[in-house]
Amino acid sequence: KGYIHSIETCGTVDGPGLRYVIFLQGCPMRCQYCHNPDTWEPNVGDQMTVDEVLKSFYSNRAFYRSGGVTVTGGEPMMQMDFLIELFTKLHKDGVHTCLDTSGIMFHPNNKVFKEKAEKLFAVTDLVMLDIKHIDDEKHKELTSHSNERILAFAKYLDEKGIELWIRHVVVPGITLYQEYLTRLGEFMA
């Protein structure tokens, strides 16, 4: 079972086409401009099985024929086992899967994480990676975490050939500076 915060049945900005969007509970980041701070606390919310979470999706599957399922949060990679089971089922049924993540859970030197990541990305069609700030010190101020693992995660996905969309919130006075936008563009290039 996974800890589910909520489900949105008609997402239009969470991947291609119309999306069934599952918000998982729990996030280690504390972004100053977070639009879902109620998802921060781990191990709370409704505990649901994969079949329970997807019941409404499958009963309305024709509605999502040009889209699919996106899992977001919180930070979905805090619940890797649930996420792997969910995406494996969807992948077997030919459903487009999208992971919306901050990448903060990426641990390239942890053998267990790497094994789980291999399983997850074998059944993931798209990753939307939120890069909160390209400057590490500014990232720490903004989120209470370094961006090192996040940027390493982006490179890992690129090396693995996983389709990747970078998302970046532009906030005047925080991220809306030519220097930072240029550095982000150079990193993406």
Short mmCIF file of C-alpha atoms in Angstrom, two decimals:
data_model
loop_
_atom_site.label_atom_id
_atom_site.label_comp_id
_atom_site.label_asym_id
_atom_site.label_seq_id
_atom_site.Cartn_x
_atom_site.Cartn_y
_atom_site.Cartn_z
CA LYS A 1 0.00 0.00 0.00
CA GLY A 2 1.01 3.57 -0.62
CA TYR A 3 0.24 6.72 1.30
CA ILE A 4 -1.97 8.75 -1.00
CA HIS A 5 -2.62 12.44 -0.52
CA SER A 6 -5.13 12.87 -3.35
CA ILE A 7 -6.01 12.01 -6.93
CA GLU A 8 -6.83 14.47 -9.71
CA THR A 9 -8.83 12.93 -12.54
CA CYS A 10 -8.27 15.63 -15.17
CA GLY A 11 -4.70 16.90 -15.11
CA THR A 12 -3.65 19.01 -18.08
CA VAL A 13 -0.21 20.27 -17.02
CA ASP A 14 1.32 17.08 -15.62
CA GLY A 15 2.58 15.44 -18.79
CA PRO A 16 1.28 14.96 -22.32
CA GLY A 17 -2.47 14.72 -22.92
CA LEU A 18 -5.10 14.35 -20.22
CA ARG A 19 -3.62 12.81 -17.09
CA TYR A 20 -4.81 10.87 -14.10
CA VAL A 21 -2.60 12.47 -11.43
CA ILE A 22 -1.78 10.66 -8.19
CA PHE A 23 -0.32 12.78 -5.38
CA LEU A 24 1.74 10.70 -2.97
CA GLN A 25 2.31 11.78 0.60
CA GLY A 26 5.73 12.75 1.99
CA CYS A 27 8.54 15.07 0.92
CA PRO A 28 11.91 15.87 2.50
CA MET A 29 12.20 19.23 0.71
CA ARG A 30 10.82 22.41 2.23
CA CYS A 31 10.55 24.66 -0.80
CA GLN A 32 9.60 28.22 0.12
CA TYR A 33 7.09 28.44 -2.73
CA CYS A 34 5.69 24.89 -2.46
CA HIS A 35 2.11 24.69 -3.69
CA ASN A 36 1.51 21.36 -1.86
CA PRO A 37 2.96 21.80 1.67
CA ASP A 38 0.18 19.55 2.94
CA THR A 39 2.01 16.65 1.23
CA TRP A 40 5.23 17.09 3.24
CA GLU A 41 4.45 14.80 6.19
CA PRO A 42 5.36 11.16 5.40
CA ASN A 43 3.33 8.09 6.37
CA VAL A 44 0.00 9.89 6.62
CA GLY A 45 -2.97 10.10 4.30
CA ASP A 46 -5.05 7.29 2.85
CA GLN A 47 -3.27 3.96 2.55
CA MET A 48 -4.34 2.37 -0.71
CA THR A 49 -3.33 -0.56 -2.88
CA VAL A 50 -2.35 -0.09 -6.53
CA ASP A 51 -5.70 -1.54 -7.61
CA GLU A 52 -7.60 0.86 -5.35
CA VAL A 53 -5.67 3.85 -6.67
CA LEU A 54 -6.27 2.85 -10.29
CA LYS A 55 -9.93 1.80 -10.02
CA SER A 56 -11.23 5.17 -11.22
CA PHE A 57 -8.55 5.38 -13.92
CA TYR A 58 -9.48 2.03 -15.46
CA SER A 59 -13.21 2.72 -15.29
CA ASN A 60 -12.57 5.90 -17.35
CA ARG A 61 -9.56 4.72 -19.37
CA ALA A 62 -10.92 5.87 -22.75
CA PHE A 63 -10.90 9.42 -21.39
CA TYR A 64 -7.09 9.21 -21.00
CA ARG A 65 -6.29 7.62 -24.38
CA SER A 66 -4.08 10.57 -25.41
CA GLY A 67 -2.54 10.91 -21.95
CA GLY A 68 -1.88 8.54 -19.11
CA VAL A 69 -0.95 8.49 -15.43
CA THR A 70 1.36 10.91 -13.62
CA VAL A 71 2.60 10.35 -10.08
CA THR A 72 3.67 13.42 -8.13
CA GLY A 73 3.58 14.54 -4.54
CA GLY A 74 5.15 15.31 -2.22
CA GLU A 75 8.09 13.34 -3.47
CA PRO A 76 6.96 10.09 -5.10
CA MET A 77 10.36 8.40 -4.93
CA MET A 78 9.98 8.25 -1.14
CA GLN A 79 7.59 5.36 -1.87
CA MET A 80 9.68 3.48 -4.44
CA ASP A 81 8.17 0.02 -3.92
CA PHE A 82 4.62 1.30 -4.39
CA LEU A 83 5.70 3.39 -7.38
CA ILE A 84 7.40 0.41 -9.05
CA GLU A 85 4.33 -1.79 -8.58
CA LEU A 86 2.03 0.96 -9.89
CA PHE A 87 4.11 1.74 -13.00
CA THR A 88 4.72 -1.95 -13.72
CA LYS A 89 0.96 -2.59 -13.85
CA LEU A 90 0.35 0.47 -16.04
CA HIS A 91 3.25 -0.39 -18.34
CA LYS A 92 1.91 -3.92 -18.87
CA ASP A 93 -1.41 -2.37 -19.89
CA GLY A 94 0.21 0.04 -22.36
CA VAL A 95 -0.51 3.16 -20.29
CA HIS A 96 1.88 6.13 -20.56
CA THR A 97 3.62 6.66 -17.20
CA CYS A 98 5.08 9.93 -15.97
CA LEU A 99 7.04 10.60 -12.80
CA ASP A 100 7.03 14.19 -11.49
CA THR A 101 9.93 14.41 -9.06
CA SER A 102 12.41 16.75 -7.45
CA GLY A 103 15.09 14.05 -7.75
CA ILE A 104 16.12 14.59 -4.13
CA MET A 105 15.88 10.86 -3.34
CA PHE A 106 18.55 9.95 -5.91
CA HIS A 107 21.35 7.97 -4.21
CA PRO A 108 23.70 6.72 -6.95
CA ASN A 109 26.04 4.97 -4.50
CA ASN A 110 23.29 3.07 -2.68
CA LYS A 111 23.00 -0.45 -4.14
CA VAL A 112 19.37 -0.95 -3.05
CA PHE A 113 18.32 2.39 -4.53
CA LYS A 114 20.10 1.64 -7.81
CA GLU A 115 18.34 -1.73 -8.12
CA LYS A 116 14.96 -0.13 -7.47
CA ALA A 117 15.74 2.72 -9.87
CA GLU A 118 16.52 0.22 -12.64
CA LYS A 119 13.13 -1.44 -12.11
CA LEU A 120 11.30 1.88 -11.96
CA PHE A 121 12.86 3.42 -15.05
CA ALA A 122 12.26 0.28 -17.07
CA VAL A 123 8.53 1.10 -16.78
CA THR A 124 8.70 4.92 -16.81
CA ASP A 125 7.95 6.73 -20.06
CA LEU A 126 8.68 10.29 -18.93
CA VAL A 127 10.30 12.04 -15.99
CA MET A 128 9.41 15.63 -15.22
CA LEU A 129 12.28 16.84 -13.06
CA ASP A 130 11.84 19.99 -11.01
CA ILE A 131 15.09 21.90 -10.73
CA LYS A 132 14.28 24.45 -8.05
CA HIS A 133 17.48 26.48 -8.42
CA ILE A 134 20.67 25.92 -10.43
CA ASP A 135 22.91 27.59 -7.82
CA ASP A 136 23.67 25.18 -4.96
CA GLU A 137 23.77 27.80 -2.20
CA LYS A 138 20.55 29.43 -3.41
CA HIS A 139 19.01 25.95 -3.69
CA LYS A 140 19.87 25.28 -0.03
CA GLU A 141 18.28 28.58 1.00
CA LEU A 142 15.17 27.79 -1.04
CA THR A 143 14.66 24.11 -0.15
CA SER A 144 16.92 23.25 2.82
CA HIS A 145 18.82 20.81 0.55
CA SER A 146 21.75 20.85 -1.87
CA ASN A 147 21.00 20.40 -5.57
CA GLU A 148 23.95 18.03 -6.13
CA ARG A 149 21.90 14.81 -6.16
CA ILE A 150 19.20 16.46 -8.26
CA LEU A 151 21.64 17.52 -10.96
CA ALA A 152 23.32 14.10 -10.78
CA PHE A 153 19.87 12.54 -11.24
CA ALA A 154 19.31 14.60 -14.40
CA LYS A 155 22.63 13.34 -15.78
CA TYR A 156 21.73 9.76 -14.81
CA LEU A 157 18.41 9.98 -16.68
CA ASP A 158 20.17 11.45 -19.70
CA GLU A 159 22.74 8.63 -19.70
CA LYS A 160 19.95 6.04 -19.43
CA GLY A 161 18.04 7.62 -22.33
CA ILE A 162 14.94 8.30 -20.22
CA GLU A 163 12.73 11.02 -21.70
CA LEU A 164 13.14 14.04 -19.46
CA TRP A 165 11.33 17.33 -19.15
CA ILE A 166 12.96 19.93 -16.92
CA ARG A 167 10.54 22.07 -14.97
CA HIS A 168 11.63 25.27 -13.29
CA VAL A 169 9.49 27.75 -11.42
CA VAL A 170 10.37 31.33 -12.29
CA VAL A 171 9.92 33.53 -9.21
CA PRO A 172 10.88 37.22 -9.28
CA GLY A 173 13.50 37.89 -6.61
CA ILE A 174 14.38 34.18 -6.27
CA THR A 175 15.01 32.49 -9.63
CA LEU A 176 14.29 35.26 -12.16
CA TYR A 177 17.87 36.37 -12.75
CA GLN A 178 19.64 36.20 -16.10
CA GLU A 179 22.74 34.62 -14.51
CA TYR A 180 20.77 31.69 -13.05
CA LEU A 181 18.60 31.18 -16.11
CA THR A 182 21.71 31.13 -18.31
CA ARG A 183 23.39 28.58 -16.02
CA LEU A 184 20.27 26.44 -16.04
CA GLY A 185 20.12 26.61 -19.84
CA GLU A 186 23.78 25.65 -20.10
CA PHE A 187 23.21 22.69 -17.76
CA MET A 188 20.23 21.54 -19.81
CA ALA A 189 22.19 21.85 -23.05
#
